[in-house]
Short mmCIF file of C-alpha atoms and ligand atoms in Angstrom, two decimals:
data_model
loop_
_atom_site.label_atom_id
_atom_site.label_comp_id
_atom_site.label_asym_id
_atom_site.label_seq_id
_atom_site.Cartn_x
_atom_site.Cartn_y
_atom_site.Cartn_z
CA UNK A 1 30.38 -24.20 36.90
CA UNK A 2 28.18 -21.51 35.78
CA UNK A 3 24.86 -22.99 33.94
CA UNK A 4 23.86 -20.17 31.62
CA UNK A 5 19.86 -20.84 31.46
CA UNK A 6 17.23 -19.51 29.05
CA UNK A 7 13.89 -18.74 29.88
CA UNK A 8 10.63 -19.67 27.82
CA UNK A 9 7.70 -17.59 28.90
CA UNK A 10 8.01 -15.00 31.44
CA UNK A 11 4.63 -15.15 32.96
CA UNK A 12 3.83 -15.91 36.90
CA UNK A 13 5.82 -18.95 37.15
CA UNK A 14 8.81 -18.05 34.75
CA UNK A 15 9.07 -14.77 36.84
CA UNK A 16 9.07 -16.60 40.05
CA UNK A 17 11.64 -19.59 38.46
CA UNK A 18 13.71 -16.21 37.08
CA UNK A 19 14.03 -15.04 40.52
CA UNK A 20 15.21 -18.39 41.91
CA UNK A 21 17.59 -18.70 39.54
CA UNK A 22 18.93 -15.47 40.04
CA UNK A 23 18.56 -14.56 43.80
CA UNK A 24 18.40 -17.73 45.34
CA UNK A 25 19.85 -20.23 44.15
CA UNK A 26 23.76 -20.31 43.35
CA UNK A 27 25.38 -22.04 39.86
CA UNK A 28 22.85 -20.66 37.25
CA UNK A 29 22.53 -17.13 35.59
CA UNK A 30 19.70 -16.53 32.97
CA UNK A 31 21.21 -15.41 29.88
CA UNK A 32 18.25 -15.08 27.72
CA UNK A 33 14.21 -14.97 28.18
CA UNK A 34 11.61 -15.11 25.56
CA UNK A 35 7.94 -14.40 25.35
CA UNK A 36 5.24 -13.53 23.11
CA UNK A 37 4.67 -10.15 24.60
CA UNK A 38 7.60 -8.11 23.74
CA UNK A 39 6.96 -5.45 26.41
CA UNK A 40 6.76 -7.80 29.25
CA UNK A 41 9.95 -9.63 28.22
CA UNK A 42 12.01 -6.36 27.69
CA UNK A 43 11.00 -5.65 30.98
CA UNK A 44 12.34 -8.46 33.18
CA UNK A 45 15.52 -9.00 30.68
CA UNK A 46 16.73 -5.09 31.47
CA UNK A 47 16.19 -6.22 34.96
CA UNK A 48 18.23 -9.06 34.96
CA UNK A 49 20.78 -8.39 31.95
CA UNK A 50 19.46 -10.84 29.57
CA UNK A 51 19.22 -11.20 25.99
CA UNK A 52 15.33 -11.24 24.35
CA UNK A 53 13.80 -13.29 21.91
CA UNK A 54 10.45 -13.03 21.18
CA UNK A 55 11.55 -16.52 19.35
CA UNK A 56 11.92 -19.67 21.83
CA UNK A 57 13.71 -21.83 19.44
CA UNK A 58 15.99 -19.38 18.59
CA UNK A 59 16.74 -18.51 22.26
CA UNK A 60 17.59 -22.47 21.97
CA UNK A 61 20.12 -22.27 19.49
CA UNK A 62 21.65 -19.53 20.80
CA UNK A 63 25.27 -20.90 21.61
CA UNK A 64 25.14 -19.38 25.10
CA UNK A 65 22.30 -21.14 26.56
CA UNK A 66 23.43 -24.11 28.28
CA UNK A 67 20.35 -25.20 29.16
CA UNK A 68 16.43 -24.04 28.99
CA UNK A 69 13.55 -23.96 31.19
CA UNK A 70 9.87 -24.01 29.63
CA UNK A 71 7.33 -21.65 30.74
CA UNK A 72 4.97 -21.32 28.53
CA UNK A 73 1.54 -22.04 27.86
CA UNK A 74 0.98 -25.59 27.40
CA UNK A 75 0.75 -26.01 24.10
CA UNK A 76 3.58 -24.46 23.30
CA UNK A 77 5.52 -27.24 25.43
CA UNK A 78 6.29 -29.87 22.71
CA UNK A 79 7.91 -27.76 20.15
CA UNK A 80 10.50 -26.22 22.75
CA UNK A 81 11.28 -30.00 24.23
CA UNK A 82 11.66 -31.21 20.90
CA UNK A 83 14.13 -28.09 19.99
CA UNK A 84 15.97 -28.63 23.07
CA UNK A 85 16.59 -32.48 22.53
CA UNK A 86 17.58 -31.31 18.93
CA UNK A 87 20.40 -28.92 20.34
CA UNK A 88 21.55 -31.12 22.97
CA UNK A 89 20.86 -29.37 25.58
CA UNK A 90 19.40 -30.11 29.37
CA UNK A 91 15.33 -28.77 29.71
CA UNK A 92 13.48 -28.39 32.33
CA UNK A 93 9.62 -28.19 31.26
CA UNK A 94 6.64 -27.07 33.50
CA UNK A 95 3.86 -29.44 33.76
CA UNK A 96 2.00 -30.51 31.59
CA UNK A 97 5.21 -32.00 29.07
CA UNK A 98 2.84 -32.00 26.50
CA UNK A 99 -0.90 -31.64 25.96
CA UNK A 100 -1.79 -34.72 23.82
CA UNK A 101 -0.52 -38.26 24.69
CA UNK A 102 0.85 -38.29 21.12
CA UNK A 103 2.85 -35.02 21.63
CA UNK A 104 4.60 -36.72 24.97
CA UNK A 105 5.33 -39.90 22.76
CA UNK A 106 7.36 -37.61 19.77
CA UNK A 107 8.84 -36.24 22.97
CA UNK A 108 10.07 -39.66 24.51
CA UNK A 109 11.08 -40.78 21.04
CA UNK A 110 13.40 -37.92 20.40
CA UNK A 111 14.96 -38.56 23.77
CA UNK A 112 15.32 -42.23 23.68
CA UNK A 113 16.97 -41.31 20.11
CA UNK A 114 19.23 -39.27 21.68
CA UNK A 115 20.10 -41.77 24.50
CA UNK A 116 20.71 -39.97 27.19
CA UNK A 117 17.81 -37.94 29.59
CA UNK A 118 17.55 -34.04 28.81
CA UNK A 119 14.22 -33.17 29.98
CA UNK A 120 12.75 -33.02 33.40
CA UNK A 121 9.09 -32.26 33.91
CA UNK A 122 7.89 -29.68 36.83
CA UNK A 123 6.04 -32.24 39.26
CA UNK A 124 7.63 -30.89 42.31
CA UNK A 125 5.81 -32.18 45.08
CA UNK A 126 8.91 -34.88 44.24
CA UNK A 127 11.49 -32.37 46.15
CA UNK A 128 9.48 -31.84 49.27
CA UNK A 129 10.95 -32.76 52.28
CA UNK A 130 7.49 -33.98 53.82
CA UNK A 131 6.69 -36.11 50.72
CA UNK A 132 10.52 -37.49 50.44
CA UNK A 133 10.17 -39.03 54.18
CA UNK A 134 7.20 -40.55 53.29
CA UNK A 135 8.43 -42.65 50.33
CA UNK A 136 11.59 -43.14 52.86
CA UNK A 137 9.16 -44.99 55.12
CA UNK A 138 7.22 -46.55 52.45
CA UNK A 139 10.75 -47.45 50.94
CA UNK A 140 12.25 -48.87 54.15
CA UNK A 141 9.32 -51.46 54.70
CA UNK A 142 8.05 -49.69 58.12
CA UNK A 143 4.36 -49.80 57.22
CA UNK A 144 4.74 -53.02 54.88
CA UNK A 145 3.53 -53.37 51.33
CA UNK A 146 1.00 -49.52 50.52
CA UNK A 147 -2.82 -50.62 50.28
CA UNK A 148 -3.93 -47.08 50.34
CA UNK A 149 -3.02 -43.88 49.33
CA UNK A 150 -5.28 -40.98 50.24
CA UNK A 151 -4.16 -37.50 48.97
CA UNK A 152 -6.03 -34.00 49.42
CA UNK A 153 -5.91 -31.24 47.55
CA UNK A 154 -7.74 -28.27 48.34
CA UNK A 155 -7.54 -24.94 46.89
CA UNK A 156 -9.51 -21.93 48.50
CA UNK A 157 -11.09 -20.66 45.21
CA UNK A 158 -10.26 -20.68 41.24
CA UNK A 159 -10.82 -18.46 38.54
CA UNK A 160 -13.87 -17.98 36.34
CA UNK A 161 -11.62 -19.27 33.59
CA UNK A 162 -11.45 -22.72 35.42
CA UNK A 163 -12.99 -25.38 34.05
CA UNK A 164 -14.18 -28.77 35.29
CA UNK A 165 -11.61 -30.63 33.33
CA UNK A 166 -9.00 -28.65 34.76
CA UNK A 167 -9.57 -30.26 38.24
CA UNK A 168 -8.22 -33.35 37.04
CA UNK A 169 -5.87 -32.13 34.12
CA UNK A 170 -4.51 -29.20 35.92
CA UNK A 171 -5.18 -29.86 39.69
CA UNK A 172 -5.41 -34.08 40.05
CA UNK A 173 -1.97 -34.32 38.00
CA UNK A 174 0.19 -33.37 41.08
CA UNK A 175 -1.41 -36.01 43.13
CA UNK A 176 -1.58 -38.45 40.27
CA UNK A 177 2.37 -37.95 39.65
CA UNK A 178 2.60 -38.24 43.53
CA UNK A 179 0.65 -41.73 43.67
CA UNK A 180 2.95 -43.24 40.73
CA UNK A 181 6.17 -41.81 42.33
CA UNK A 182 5.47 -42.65 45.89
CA UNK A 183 3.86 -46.62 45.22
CA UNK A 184 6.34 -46.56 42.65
CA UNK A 185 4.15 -48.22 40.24
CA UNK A 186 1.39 -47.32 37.33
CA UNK A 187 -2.19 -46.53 37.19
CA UNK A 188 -4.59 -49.65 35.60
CA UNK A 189 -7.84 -47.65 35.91
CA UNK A 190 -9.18 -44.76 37.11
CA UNK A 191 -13.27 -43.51 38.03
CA UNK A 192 -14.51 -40.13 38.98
CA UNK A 193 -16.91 -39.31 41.12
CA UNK A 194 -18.38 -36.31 41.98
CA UNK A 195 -19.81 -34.97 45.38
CA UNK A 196 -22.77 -32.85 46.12
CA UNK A 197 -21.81 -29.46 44.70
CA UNK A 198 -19.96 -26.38 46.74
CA UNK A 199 -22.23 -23.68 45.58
CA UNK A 200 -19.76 -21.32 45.79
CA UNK A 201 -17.98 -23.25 42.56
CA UNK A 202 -21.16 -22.16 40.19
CA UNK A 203 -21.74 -24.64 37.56
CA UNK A 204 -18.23 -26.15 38.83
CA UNK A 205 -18.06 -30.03 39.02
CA UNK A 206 -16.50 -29.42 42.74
CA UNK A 207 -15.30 -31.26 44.93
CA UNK A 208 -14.69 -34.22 43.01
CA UNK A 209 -12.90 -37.65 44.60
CA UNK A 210 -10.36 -39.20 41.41
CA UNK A 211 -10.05 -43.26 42.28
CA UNK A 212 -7.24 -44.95 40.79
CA UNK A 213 -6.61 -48.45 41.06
CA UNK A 214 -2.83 -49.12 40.54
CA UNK A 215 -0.99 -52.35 38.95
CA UNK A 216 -0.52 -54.14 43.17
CA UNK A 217 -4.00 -53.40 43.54
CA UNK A 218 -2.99 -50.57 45.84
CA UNK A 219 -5.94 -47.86 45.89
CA UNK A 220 -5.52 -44.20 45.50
CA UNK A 221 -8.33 -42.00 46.31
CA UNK A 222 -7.79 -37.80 45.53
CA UNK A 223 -10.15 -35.36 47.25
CA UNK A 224 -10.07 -32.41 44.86
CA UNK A 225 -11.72 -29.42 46.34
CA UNK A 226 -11.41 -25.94 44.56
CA UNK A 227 -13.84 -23.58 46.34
CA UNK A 228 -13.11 -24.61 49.84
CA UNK A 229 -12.55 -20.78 51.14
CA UNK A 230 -10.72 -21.71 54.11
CA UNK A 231 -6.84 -22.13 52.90
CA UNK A 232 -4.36 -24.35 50.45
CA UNK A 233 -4.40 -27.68 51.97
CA UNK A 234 -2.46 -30.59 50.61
CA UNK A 235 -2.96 -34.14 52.93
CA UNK A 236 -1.40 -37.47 52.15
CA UNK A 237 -1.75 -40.87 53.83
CA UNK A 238 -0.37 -43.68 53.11
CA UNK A 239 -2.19 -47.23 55.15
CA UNK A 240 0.42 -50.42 54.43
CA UNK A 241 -0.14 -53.94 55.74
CA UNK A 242 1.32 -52.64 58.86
CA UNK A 243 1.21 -49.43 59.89
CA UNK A 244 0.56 -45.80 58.39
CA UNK A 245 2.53 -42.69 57.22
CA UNK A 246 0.68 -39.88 57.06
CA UNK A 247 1.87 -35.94 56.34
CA UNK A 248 1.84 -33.68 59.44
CA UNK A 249 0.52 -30.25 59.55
CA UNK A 250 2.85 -27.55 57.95
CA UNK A 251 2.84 -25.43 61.67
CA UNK A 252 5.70 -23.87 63.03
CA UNK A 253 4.16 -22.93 66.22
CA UNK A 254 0.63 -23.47 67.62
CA UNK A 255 -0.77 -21.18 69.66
CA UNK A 256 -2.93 -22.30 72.64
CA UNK A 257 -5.51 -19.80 74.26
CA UNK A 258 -8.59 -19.61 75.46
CA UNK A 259 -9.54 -23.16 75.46
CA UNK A 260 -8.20 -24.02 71.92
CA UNK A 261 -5.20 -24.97 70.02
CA UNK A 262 -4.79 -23.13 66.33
CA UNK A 263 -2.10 -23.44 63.73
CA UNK A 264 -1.73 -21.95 60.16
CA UNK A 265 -2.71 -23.73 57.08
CA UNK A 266 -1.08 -22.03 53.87
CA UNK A 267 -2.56 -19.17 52.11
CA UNK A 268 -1.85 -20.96 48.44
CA UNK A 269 0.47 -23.35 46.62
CA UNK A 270 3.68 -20.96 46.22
CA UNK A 271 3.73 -20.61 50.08
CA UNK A 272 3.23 -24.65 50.67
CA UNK A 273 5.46 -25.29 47.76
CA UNK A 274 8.57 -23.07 47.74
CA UNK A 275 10.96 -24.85 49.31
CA UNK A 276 9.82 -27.89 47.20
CA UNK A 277 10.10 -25.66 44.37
CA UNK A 278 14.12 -24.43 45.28
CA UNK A 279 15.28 -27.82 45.49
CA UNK A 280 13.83 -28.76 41.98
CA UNK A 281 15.81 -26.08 40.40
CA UNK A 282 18.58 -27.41 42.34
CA UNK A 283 18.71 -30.85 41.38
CA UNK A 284 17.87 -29.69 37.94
CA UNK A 285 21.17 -27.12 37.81
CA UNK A 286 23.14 -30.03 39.18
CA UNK A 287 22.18 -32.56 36.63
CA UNK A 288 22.19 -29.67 33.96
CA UNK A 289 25.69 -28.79 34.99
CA UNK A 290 26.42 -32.16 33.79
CA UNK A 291 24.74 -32.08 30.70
CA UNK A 292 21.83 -34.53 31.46
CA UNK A 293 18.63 -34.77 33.30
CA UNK A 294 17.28 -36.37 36.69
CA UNK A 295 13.97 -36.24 38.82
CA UNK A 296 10.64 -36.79 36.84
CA UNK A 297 11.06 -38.00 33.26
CA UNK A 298 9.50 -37.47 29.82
CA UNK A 299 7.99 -40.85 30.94
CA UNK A 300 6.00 -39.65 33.72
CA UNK A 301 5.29 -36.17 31.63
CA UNK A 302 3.64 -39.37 29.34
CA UNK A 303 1.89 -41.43 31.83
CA UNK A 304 -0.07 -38.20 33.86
CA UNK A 305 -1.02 -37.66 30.22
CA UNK A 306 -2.68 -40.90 29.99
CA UNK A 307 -4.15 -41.09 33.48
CA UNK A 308 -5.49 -37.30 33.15
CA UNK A 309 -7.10 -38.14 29.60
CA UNK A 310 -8.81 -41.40 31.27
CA UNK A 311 -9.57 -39.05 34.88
CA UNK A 312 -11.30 -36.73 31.81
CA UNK A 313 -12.93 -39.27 30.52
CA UNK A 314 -14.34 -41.19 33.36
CA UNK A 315 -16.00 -37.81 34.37
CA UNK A 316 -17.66 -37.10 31.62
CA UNK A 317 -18.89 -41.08 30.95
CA UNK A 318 -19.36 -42.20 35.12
CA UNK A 319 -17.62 -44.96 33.85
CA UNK A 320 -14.33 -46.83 35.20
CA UNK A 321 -11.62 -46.34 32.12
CA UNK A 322 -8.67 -48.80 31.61
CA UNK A 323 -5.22 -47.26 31.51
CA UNK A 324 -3.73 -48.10 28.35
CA UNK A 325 0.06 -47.13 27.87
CA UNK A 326 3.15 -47.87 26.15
CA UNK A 327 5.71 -50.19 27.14
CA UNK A 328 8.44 -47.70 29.19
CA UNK A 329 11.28 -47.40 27.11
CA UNK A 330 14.82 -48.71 29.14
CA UNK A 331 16.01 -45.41 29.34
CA UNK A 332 13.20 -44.41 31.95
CA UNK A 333 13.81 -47.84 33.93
N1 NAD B 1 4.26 -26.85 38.84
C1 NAD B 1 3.23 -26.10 39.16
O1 NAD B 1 2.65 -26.23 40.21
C2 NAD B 1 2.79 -25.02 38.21
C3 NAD B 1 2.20 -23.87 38.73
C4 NAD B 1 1.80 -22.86 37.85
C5 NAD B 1 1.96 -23.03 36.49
N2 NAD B 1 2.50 -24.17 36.01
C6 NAD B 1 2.64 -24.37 34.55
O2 NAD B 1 3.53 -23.38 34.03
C7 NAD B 1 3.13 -22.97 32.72
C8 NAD B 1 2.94 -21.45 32.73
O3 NAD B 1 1.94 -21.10 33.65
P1 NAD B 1 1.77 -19.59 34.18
O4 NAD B 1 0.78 -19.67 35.28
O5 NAD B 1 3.09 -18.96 34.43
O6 NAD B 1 1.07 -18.91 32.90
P2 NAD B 1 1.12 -17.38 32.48
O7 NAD B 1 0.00 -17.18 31.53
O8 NAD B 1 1.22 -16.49 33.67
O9 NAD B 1 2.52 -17.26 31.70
C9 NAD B 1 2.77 -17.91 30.50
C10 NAD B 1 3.65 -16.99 29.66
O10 NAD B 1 4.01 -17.70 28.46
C11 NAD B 1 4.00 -16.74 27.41
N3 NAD B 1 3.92 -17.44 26.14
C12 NAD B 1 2.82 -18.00 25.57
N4 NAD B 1 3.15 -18.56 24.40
C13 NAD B 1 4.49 -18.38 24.23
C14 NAD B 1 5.41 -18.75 23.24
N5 NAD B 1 5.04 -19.43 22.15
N6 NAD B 1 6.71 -18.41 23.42
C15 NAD B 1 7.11 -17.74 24.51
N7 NAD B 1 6.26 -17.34 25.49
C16 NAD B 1 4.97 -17.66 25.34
C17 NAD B 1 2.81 -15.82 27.72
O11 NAD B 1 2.88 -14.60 27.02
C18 NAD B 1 2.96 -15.68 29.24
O12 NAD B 1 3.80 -14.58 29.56
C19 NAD B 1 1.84 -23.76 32.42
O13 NAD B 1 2.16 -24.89 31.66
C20 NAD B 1 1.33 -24.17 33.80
O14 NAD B 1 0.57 -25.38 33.79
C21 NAD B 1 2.95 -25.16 36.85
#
């Protein structure tokens, strides 16, 4: 079967999902793309034979679209989930689902009124083959019960338009998703503390360490670095009660010369990403195909809500913040 998509918001990451869905992956076509600005959204629909909308709801409703993908700004992200549960139809949404705590809740109500999953949320460090093994071994008991989970995220350098907040909102949330999904359990409090400044950052709260205590007792602690020139680096390690997993370097090759060994580190998160990023849209055709949803959940859209909004606020306060959330509805067991 042929899942005829629609496209919300044809900026860098819709392009780049368009192209996936059209030149790389089999199953899907795109049907129909929307955006506010008309002449960018002509542009890629002549390309690709689509209809326009400048509209998202009403590329919703449009009986062709089986199914929609979300990628817009933000806060544009609740109305076009809610629309989508309201036709029936499969979404995926990029990250963040919503961006209030209260918009995710509307969100998981309409679902859980509906009964069955429709939306999946774009965490997709979820579909990396590195990160996959890892919960295998956690999963299979190799390393006994996780105690600590350290993950690294570093990012050469970041707009002017980035703010501090962002590190945890925008940056943090793919290791925060990561923690829940790999322990397999929720966040109870989280603190934030910030190192000596990397000048190169400006005013920048960077780099920045995001401790989260989970419901075991299990410790996650998240290096986020921003300014940190040298590449995109992404680390995980996991110590359990009896061993250690921990993600390899990305190399291909090493080269050995001159007294030294070298490998590459990726330039940015597309490159370390894509493959990641192919099976998403993958599983999310599949399940799509079949009218429903899998892989991360309005619930977990919800919960890296809540842990962001505490990360935000333990920043700004120094202080520890409780994680306060709803009880998780049976249809995200
Ligand atoms: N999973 C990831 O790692 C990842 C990476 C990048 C971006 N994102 C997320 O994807 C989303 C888009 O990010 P981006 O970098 O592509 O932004 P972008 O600014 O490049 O593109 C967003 C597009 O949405 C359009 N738009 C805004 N409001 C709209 C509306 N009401 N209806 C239709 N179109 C509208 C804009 O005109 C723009 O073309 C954000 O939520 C971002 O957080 C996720």
């Amino acid at each position: 079967m042929t899942v005829k998509v629609g496209v919300i918001g044809t900026g860098m990451i819709g392009q780049d999902h368009i192209r996936r869905l059209t030149e790389v992956l089999t199953g899907s076509s795109v049907v129909a793309v929307s955006d506010i600005n008309k002449e960018q959204v002509e542009k890629i629909a002549t390309a690709i034979g689509a209809r326009t909308y400048t509209d998202g709801v009403a590329l919703i409703n449009d009986s062709e679209v089986d199914a929609v993908v979300v990628t817009s700004w933000g806060p544009t992200h609740e109305e076009y989930v809610l629309a989508a549960i309201a036709a029936g139809k499969p979404v995926f949404c990029e990250k963040p689902l919503a961006t209030t705590q209260e918009a995710c809740l509307r969100i998981i109500d309409a679902e859980v009124k509906h009964g069955k999953r429709l939306v999946q949320v774009g965490f997709m460090r979820r579909f990396d083959t590195a990160y996959r093994q890892m919960k295998d071994v956690v999963e299979s008991g190799t390393i006994g019960a996780p105690l600590i989970f350290k993950s690294v995220h570093r990012n050469p350098s970041v707009p002017p338009s980035y703010t501090s907040d962002m590190a945890i909102v925008d940056t943090a949330v793919h290791d925060i998703d990561t923690a829940r999904w790999l322990l397999d359990e929720e966040v109870k409090a989280v603190s934030v503390i910030a190192a000596r400044k990397n000048n190169r950052g400006g005013t920048l709260r960077d780099p920045i360490i995001v401790l989260m205590e989970m419901e075991s007792g299990a410790i996650v602690d998240i290096e986020v670095s921003v300014n940190i020139d040298y590449a995109y680096d992404i680390g995980g390690e996991i110590s359990g009660e009896t061993g250690v997993v921990t993600l390899a370097e990305r190399n291909r090759i090493t080269v050995k010369s001159g007294g030294e060994y070298r490998g590459k580190v990726t330039a940015d998160w597309k490159e370390r990403f894509v493959e990641a990023f192919d099976v998403e849209f993958k599983e999310w055709l599949d399940a799509a195909a079949k009218g429903t949803a899998t892989g991360p959940s309005a619930w977990d859209g919800y919960a890296a809500a809540v842990v962001t909004d505490a990360g935000v606020e333990a920043a700004g306060t120094g202080n520890r913040i409780k994680v306060e959330m709803r009880d998780r509805p049976a249809l995200y067991a």
